PDB file of C-alpha atoms in Angstrom:
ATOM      1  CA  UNK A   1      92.474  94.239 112.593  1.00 80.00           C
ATOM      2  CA  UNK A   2      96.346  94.156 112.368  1.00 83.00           C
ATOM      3  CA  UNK A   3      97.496  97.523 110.788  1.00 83.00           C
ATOM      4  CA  UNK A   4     100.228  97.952 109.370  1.00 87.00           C
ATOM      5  CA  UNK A   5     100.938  94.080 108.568  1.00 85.00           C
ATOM      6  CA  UNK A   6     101.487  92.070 105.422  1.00 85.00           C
ATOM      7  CA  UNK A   7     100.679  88.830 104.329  1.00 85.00           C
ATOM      8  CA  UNK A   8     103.705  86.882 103.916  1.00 85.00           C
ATOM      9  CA  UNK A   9     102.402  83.411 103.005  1.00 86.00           C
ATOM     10  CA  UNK A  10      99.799  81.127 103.621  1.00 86.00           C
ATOM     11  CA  UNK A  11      99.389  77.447 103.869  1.00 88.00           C
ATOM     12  CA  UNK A  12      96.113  75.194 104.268  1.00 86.00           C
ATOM     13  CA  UNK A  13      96.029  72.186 106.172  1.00 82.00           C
ATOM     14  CA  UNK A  14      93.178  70.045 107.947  1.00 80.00           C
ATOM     15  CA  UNK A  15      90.434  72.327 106.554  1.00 78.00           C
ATOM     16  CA  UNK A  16      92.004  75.328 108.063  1.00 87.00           C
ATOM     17  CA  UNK A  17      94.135  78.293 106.938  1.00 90.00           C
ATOM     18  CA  UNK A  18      97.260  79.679 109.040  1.00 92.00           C
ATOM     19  CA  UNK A  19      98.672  82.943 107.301  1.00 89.00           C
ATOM     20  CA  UNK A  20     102.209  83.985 108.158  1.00 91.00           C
ATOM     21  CA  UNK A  21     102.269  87.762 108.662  1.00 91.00           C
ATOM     22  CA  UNK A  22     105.170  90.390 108.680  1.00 90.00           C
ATOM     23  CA  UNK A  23     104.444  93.116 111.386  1.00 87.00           C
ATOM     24  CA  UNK A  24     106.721  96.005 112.777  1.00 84.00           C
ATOM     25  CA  UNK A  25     107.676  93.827 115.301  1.00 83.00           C
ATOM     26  CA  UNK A  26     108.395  90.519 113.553  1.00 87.00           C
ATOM     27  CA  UNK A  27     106.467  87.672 111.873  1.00 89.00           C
ATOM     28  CA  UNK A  28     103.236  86.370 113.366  1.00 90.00           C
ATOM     29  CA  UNK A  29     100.575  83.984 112.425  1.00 91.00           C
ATOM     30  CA  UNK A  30      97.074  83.408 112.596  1.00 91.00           C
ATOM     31  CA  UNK A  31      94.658  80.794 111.855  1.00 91.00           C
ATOM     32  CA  UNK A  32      91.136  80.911 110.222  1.00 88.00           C
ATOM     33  CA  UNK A  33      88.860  78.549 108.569  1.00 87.00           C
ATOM     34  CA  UNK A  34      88.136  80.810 105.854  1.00 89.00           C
ATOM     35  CA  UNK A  35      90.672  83.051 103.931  1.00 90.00           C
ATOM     36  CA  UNK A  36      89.499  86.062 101.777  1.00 91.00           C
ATOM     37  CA  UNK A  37      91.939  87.640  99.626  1.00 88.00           C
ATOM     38  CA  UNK A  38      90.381  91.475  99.082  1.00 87.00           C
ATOM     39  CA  UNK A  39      94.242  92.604  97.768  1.00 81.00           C
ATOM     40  CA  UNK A  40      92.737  94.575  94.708  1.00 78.00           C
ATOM     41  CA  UNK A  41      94.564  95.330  91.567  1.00 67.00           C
ATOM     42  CA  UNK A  42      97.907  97.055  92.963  1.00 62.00           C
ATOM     43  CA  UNK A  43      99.222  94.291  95.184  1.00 62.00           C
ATOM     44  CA  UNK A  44      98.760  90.655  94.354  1.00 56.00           C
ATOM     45  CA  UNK A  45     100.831  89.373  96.783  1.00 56.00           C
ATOM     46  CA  UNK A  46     100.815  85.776  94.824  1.00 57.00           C
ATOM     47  CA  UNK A  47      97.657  84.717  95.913  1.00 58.00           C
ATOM     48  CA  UNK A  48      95.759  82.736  93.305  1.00 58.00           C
ATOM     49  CA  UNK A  49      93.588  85.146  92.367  1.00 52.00           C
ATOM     50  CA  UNK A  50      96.174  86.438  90.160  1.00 48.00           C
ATOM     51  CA  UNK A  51      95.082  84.387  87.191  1.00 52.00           C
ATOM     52  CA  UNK A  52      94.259  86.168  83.860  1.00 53.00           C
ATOM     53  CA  UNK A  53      95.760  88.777  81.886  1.00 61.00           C
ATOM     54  CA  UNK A  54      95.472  91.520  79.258  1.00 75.00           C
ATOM     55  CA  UNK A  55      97.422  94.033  77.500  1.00 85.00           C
ATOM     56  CA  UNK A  56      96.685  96.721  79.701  1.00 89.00           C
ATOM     57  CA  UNK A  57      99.430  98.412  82.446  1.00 91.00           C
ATOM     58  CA  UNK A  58      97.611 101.239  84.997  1.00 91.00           C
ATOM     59  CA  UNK A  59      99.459 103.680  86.300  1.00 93.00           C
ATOM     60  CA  UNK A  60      98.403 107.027  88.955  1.00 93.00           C
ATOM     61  CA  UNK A  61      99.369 109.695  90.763  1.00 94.00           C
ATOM     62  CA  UNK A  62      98.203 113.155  92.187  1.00 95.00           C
ATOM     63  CA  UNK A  63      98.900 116.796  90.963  1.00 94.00           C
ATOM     64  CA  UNK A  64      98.544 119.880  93.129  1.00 92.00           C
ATOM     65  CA  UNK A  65      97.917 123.244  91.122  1.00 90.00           C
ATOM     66  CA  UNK A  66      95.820 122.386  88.550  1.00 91.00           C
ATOM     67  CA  UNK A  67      93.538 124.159  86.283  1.00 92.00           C
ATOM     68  CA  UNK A  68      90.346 121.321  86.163  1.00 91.00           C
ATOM     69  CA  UNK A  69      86.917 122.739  86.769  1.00 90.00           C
ATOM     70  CA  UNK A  70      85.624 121.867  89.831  1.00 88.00           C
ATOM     71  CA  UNK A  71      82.505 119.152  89.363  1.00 85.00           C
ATOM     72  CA  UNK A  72      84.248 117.482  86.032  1.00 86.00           C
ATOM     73  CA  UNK A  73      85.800 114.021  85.794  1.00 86.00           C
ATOM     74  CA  UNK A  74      86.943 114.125  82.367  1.00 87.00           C
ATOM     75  CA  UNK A  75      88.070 111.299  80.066  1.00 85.00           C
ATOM     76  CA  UNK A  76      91.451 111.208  78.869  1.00 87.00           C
ATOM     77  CA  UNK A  77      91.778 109.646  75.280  1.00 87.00           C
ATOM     78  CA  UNK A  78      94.953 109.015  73.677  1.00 90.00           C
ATOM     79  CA  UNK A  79      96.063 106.247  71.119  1.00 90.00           C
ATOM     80  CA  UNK A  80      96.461 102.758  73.081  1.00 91.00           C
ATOM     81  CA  UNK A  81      95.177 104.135  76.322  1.00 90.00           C
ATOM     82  CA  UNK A  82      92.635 106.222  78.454  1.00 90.00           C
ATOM     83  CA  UNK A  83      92.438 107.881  81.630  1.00 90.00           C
ATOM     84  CA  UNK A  84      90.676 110.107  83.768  1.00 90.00           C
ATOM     85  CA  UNK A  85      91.497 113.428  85.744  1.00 92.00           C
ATOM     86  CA  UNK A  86      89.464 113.526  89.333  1.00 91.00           C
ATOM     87  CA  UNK A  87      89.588 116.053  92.135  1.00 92.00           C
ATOM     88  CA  UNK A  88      90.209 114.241  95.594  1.00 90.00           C
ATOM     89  CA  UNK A  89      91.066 115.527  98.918  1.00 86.00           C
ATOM     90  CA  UNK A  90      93.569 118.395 100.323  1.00 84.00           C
ATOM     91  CA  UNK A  91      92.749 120.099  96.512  1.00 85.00           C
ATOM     92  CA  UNK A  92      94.631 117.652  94.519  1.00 92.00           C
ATOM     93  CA  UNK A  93      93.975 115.780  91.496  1.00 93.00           C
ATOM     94  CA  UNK A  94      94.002 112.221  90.708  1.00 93.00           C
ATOM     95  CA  UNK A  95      95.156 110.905  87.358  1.00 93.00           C
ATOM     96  CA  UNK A  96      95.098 107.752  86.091  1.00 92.00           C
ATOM     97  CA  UNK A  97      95.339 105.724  83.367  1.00 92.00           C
ATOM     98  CA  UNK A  98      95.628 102.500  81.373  1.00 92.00           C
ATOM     99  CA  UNK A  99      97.955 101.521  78.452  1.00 94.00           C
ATOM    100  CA  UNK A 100      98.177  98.896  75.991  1.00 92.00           C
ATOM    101  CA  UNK A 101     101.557  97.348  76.642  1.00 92.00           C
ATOM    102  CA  UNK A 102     102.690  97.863  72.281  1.00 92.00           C
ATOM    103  CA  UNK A 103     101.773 101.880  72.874  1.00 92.00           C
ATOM    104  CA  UNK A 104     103.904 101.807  76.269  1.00 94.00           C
ATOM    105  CA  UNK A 105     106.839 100.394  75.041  1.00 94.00           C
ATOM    106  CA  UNK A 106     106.211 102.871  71.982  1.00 93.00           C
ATOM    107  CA  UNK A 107     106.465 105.851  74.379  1.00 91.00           C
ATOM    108  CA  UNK A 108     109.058 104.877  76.299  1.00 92.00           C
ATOM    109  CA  UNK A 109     111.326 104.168  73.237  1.00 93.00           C
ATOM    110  CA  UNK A 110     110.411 107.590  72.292  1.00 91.00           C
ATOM    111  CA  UNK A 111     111.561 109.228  75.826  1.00 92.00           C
ATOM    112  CA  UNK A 112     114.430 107.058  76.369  1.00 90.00           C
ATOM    113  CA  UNK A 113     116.088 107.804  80.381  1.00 89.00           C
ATOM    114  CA  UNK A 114     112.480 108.501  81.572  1.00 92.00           C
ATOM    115  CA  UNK A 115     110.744 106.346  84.050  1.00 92.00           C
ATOM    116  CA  UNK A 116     107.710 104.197  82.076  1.00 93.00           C
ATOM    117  CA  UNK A 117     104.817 106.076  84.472  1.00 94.00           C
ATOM    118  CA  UNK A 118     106.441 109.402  83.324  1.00 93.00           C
ATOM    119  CA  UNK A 119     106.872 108.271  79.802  1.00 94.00           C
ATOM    120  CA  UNK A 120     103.234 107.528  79.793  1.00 94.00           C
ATOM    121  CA  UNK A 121     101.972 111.212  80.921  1.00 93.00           C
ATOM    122  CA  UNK A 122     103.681 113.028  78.534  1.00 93.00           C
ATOM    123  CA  UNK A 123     102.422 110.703  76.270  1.00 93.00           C
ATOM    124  CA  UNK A 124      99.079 111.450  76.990  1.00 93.00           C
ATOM    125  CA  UNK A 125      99.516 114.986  77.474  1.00 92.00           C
ATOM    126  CA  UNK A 126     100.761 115.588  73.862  1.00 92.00           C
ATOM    127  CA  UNK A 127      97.312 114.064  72.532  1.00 90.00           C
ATOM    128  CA  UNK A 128      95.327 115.849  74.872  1.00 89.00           C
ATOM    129  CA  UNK A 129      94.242 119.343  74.560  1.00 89.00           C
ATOM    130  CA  UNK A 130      92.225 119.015  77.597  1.00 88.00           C
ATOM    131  CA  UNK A 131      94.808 117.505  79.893  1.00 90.00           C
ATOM    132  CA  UNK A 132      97.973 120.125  78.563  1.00 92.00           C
ATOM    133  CA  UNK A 133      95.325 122.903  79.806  1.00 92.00           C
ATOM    134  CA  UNK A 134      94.597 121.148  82.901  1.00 92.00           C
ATOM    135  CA  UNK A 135      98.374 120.441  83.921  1.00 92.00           C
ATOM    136  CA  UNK A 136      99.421 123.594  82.910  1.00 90.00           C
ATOM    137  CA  UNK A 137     101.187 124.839  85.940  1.00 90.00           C
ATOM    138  CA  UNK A 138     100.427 121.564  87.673  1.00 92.00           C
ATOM    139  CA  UNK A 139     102.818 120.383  89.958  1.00 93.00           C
ATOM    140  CA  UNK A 140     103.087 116.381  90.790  1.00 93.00           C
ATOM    141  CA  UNK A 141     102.714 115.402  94.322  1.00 90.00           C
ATOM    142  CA  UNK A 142     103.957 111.512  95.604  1.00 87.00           C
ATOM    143  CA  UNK A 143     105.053 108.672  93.872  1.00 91.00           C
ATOM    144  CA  UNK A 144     103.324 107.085  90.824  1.00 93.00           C
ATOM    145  CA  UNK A 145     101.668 103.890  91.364  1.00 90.00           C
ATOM    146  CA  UNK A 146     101.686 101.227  88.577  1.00 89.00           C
ATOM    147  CA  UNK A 147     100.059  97.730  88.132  1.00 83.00           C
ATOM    148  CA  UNK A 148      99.626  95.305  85.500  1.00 80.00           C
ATOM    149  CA  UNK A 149      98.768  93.598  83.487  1.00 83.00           C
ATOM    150  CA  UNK A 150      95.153  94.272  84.910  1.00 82.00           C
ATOM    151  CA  UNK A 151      92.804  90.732  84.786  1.00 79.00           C
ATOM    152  CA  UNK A 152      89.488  91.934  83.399  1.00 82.00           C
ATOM    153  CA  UNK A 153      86.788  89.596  84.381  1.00 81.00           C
ATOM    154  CA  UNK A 154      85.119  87.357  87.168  1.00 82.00           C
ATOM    155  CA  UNK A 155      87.688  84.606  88.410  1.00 79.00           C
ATOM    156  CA  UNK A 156      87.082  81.144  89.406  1.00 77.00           C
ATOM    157  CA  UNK A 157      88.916  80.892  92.450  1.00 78.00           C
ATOM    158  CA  UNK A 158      86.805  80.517  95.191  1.00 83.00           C
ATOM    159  CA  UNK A 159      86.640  77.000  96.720  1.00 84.00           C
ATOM    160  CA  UNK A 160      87.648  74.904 100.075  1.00 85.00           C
ATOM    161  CA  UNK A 161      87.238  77.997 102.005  1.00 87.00           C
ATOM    162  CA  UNK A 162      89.639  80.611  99.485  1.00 88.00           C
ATOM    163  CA  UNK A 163      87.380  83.414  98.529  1.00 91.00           C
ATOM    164  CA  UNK A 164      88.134  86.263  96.551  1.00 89.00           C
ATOM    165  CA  UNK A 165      86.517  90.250  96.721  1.00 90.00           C
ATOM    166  CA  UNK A 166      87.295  93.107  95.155  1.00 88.00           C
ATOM    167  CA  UNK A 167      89.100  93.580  92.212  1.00 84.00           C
ATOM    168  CA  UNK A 168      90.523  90.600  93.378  1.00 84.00           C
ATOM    169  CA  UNK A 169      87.271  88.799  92.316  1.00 86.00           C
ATOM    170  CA  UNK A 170      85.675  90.486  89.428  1.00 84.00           C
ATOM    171  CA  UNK A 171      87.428  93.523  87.623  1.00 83.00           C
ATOM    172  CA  UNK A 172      86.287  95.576  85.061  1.00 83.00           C
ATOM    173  CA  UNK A 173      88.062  98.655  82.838  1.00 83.00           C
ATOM    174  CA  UNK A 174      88.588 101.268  84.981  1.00 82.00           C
ATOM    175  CA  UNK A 175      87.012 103.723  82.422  1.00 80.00           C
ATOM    176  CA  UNK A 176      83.288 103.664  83.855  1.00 77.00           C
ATOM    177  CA  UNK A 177      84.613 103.957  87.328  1.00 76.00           C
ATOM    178  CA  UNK A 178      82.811 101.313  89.007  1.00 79.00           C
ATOM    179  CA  UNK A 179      85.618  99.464  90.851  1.00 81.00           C
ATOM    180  CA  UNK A 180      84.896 100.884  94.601  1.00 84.00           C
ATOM    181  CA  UNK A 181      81.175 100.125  93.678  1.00 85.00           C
ATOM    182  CA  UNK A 182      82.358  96.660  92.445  1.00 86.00           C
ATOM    183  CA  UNK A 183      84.500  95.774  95.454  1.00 89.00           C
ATOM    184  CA  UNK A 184      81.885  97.023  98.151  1.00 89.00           C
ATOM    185  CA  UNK A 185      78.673  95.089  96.546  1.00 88.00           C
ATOM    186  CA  UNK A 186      81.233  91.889  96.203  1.00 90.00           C
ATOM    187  CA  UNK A 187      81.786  92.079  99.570  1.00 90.00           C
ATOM    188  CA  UNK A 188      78.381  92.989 100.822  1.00 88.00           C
ATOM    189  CA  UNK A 189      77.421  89.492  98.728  1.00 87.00           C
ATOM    190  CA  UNK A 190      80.294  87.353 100.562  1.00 90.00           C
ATOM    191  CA  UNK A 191      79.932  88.221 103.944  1.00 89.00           C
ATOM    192  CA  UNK A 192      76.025  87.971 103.867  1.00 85.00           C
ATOM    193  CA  UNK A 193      76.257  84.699 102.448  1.00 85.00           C
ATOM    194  CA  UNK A 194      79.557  83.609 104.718  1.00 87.00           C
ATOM    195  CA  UNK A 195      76.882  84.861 107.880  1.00 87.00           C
ATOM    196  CA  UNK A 196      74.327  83.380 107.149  1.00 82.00           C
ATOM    197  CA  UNK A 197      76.255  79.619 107.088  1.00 78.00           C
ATOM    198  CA  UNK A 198      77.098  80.341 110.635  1.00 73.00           C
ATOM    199  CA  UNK A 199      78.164  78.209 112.983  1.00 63.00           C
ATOM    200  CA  UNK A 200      81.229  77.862 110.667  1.00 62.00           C
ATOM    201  CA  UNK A 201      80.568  75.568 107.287  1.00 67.00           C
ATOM    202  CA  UNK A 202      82.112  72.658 106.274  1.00 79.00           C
ATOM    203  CA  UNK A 203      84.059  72.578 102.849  1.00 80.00           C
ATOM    204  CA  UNK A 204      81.132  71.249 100.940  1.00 84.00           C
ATOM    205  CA  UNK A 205      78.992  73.962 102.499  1.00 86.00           C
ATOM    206  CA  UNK A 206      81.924  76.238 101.649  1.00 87.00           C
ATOM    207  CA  UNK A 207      82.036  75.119  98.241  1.00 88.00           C
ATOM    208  CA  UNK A 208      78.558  75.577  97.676  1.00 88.00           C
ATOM    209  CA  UNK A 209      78.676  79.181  98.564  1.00 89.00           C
ATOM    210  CA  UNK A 210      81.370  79.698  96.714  1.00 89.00           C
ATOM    211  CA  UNK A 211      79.289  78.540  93.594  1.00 88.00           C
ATOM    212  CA  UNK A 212      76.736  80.307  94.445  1.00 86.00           C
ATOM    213  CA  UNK A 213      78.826  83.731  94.926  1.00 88.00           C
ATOM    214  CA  UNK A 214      80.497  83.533  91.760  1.00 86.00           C
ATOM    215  CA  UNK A 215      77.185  82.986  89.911  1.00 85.00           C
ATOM    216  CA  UNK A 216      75.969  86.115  91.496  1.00 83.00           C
ATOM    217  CA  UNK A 217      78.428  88.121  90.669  1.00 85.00           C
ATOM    218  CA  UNK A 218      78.678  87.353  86.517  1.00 84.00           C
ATOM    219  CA  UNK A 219      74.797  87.818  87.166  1.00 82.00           C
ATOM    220  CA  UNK A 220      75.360  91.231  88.518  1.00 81.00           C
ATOM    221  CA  UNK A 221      78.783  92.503  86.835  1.00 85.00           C
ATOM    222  CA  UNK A 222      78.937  91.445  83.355  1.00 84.00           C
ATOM    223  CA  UNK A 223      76.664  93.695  81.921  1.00 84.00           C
ATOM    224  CA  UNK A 224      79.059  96.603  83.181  1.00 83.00           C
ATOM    225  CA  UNK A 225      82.408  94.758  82.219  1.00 85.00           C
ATOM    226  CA  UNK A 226      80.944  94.433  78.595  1.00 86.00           C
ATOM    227  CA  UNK A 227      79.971  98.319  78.282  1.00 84.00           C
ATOM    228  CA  UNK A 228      83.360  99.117  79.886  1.00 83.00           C
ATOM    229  CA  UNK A 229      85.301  97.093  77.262  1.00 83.00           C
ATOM    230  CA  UNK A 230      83.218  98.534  74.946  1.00 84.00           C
ATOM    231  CA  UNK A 231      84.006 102.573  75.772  1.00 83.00           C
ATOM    232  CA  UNK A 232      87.612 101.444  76.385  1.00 83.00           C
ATOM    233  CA  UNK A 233      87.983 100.114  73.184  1.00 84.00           C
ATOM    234  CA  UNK A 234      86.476 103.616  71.623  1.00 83.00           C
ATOM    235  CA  UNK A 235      88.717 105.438  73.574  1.00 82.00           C
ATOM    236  CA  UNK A 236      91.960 103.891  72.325  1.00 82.00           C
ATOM    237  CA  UNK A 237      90.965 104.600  69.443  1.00 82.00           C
ATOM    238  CA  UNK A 238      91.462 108.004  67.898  1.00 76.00           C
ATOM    239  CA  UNK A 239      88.689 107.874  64.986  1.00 74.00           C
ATOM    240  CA  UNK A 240      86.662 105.753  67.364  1.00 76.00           C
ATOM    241  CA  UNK A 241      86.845 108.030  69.876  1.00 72.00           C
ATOM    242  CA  UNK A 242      86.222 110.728  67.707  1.00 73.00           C
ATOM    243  CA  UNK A 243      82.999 109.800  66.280  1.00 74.00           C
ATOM    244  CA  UNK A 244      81.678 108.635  69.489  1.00 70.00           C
ATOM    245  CA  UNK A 245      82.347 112.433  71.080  1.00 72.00           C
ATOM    246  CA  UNK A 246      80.190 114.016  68.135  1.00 73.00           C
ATOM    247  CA  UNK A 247      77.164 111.308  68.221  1.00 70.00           C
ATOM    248  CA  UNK A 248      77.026 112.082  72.186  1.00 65.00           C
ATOM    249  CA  UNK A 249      77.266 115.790  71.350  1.00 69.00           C
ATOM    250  CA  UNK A 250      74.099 114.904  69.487  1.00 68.00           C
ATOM    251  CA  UNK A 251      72.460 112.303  71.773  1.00 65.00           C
ATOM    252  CA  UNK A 252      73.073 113.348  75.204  1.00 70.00           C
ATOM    253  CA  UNK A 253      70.330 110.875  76.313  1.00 73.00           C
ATOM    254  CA  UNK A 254      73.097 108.115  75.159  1.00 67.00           C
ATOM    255  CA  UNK A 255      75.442 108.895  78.495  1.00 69.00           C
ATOM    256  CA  UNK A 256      72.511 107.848  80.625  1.00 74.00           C
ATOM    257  CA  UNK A 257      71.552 104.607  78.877  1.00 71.00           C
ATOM    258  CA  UNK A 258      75.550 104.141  79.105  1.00 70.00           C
ATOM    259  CA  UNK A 259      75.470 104.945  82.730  1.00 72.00           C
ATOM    260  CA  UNK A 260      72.339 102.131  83.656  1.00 71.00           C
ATOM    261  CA  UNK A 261      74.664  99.615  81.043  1.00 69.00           C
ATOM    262  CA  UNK A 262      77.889 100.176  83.629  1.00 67.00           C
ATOM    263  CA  UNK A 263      75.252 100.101  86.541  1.00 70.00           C
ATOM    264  CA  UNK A 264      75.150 103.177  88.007  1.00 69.00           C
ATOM    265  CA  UNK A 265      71.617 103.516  88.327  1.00 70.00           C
ATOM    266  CA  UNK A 266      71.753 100.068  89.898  1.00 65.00           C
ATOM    267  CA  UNK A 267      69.485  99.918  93.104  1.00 62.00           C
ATOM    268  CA  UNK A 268      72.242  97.562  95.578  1.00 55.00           C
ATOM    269  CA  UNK A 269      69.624  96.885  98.062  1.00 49.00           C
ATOM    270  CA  UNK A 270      67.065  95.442  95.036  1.00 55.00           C
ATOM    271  CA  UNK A 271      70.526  93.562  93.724  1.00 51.00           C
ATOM    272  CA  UNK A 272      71.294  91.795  97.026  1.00 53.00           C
ATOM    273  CA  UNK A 273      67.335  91.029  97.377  1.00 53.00           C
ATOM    274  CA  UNK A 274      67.296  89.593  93.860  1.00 51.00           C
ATOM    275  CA  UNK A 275      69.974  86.841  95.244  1.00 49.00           C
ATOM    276  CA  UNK A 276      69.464  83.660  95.854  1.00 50.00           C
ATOM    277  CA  UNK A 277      68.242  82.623  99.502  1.00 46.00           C
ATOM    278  CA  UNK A 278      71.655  81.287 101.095  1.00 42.00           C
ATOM    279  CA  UNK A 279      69.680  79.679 103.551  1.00 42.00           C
ATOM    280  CA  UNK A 280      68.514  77.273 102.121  1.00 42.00           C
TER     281      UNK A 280
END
């Protein structure tokens, strides 16, 4: 493990990969017959997992001093975008949220001189009671963090020895929290299959895995991605959003059938069982 390093470019030739890396001391390179980009959503580096848009820009940052109950990880609704408020370490706060690129450039026109990620927060904070009171005497702590246009979905780019994990595979909306769940079982699923082909694989082999990997994953993850587009797209919306606050008010039993649907109640060690045999 080379920490801190970058990835400066790659190249393939004769069935192999040789990655050019920028380190504290200079460039480097390395050599590998199989190259997995695991870069997530916040630095794509221009690998070819990039492929595939939407509308939606993310942005985050922390707050110290706030007034959030401890044990709550509220949703934060707003016209054109959601987010979510999270206690983390050192007694901070996480937020984070996504917005539709027409409601961003709305904002910002409307708080012209301001930076887009600040734009965005008062934005959200003006139509949300719940966030004003939590931010109250909040006070912001290291840089905001933006990507975007996020690409929800599993991506075909795995073949001739690329592979892809993480958000870098398969991404869903952030609003059901399930990308560190996503990212770990993704590559839980690579790397047993990748093992299991030792000594190294040819391409075909490769390929086959690859195959194989992706079908596993759209197996596994599109149930989630679908209820996540669908409680995103109730959340952008304020009647939406709305109606769907005062049916759970009167359903509670609906947030658990939404939590199996985004696979929280999802038993990883009967999900990797369930796969097909490598092996074979």
């Amino acid at each position: 493990m080379l920490q801190p390093c970058r990835v400066r470019s790659w190249t393939q030739c004769s069935g192999r990969y040789v990655c050019r890396l920028q380190e504290k001391a200079g460039e480097s390179e390395i050599e590998a017959p199989v190259l997995i980009a695991a870069h997530g959503s916040w630095d794509t580096g221009g690998l070819p997992a990039a492929r595939g848009e939407t509308d939606l820009f993310a942005f985050k940052t922390h707050f110290s001093v706030t007034k959030l109950p401890r044990g709550r990880m509220p949703l934060i609704a707003f016209p054109g975008g959601y987010g979510g408020l999270v206690h983390t370490d050192e007694g901070r706060t996480s937020f984070s949220c996504c917005i539709r690129r027409r409601a961003l450039e709305a904002c910002r026109a409307e708080r012209r001189g301001m930076s887009a990620a600040a734009a965005v927060a008062e934005y959200a904070i003006a139509h949300c009671r719940g966030m004003r009171e939590a931010l109250a005497d909040a006070v912001r702590e290291g840089q905001w963090i933006a990507a975007g246009p996020l690409r929800i979905g599993v991506r075909s780019v795995c073949a001739d020895g690329f592979f892809a994990a993480g958000n870098a595979m398969a991404e869903a909306h952030p609003i059901v929290a399930e990308g560190i769940t996503m990212a770990i079982q993704s590559g839980w699923l690579l790397s047993e299959r990748l093992i299991a082909a030792r000594p190294p694989a040819g391409v075909r082999r490769l390929n086959e895995i690859a195959q194989r990997y992706g079908a596993g994953l759209r197996a596994n993850f599109v149930l989630r991605m679908r209820a996540a587009a669908l409680v995103a797209g109730l959340a952008m919306r304020p009647l939406s959003s709305s109606a769907a606050a005062r049916v759970l008010e009167m359903l509670p039993n609906l947030l658990a059938f939404g939590a199996r649907c985004a696979g929280k109640a999802t038993d990883a060690r009967r999900w990797l069982n369930a796969r097909d045999d490598s092996r074979a």
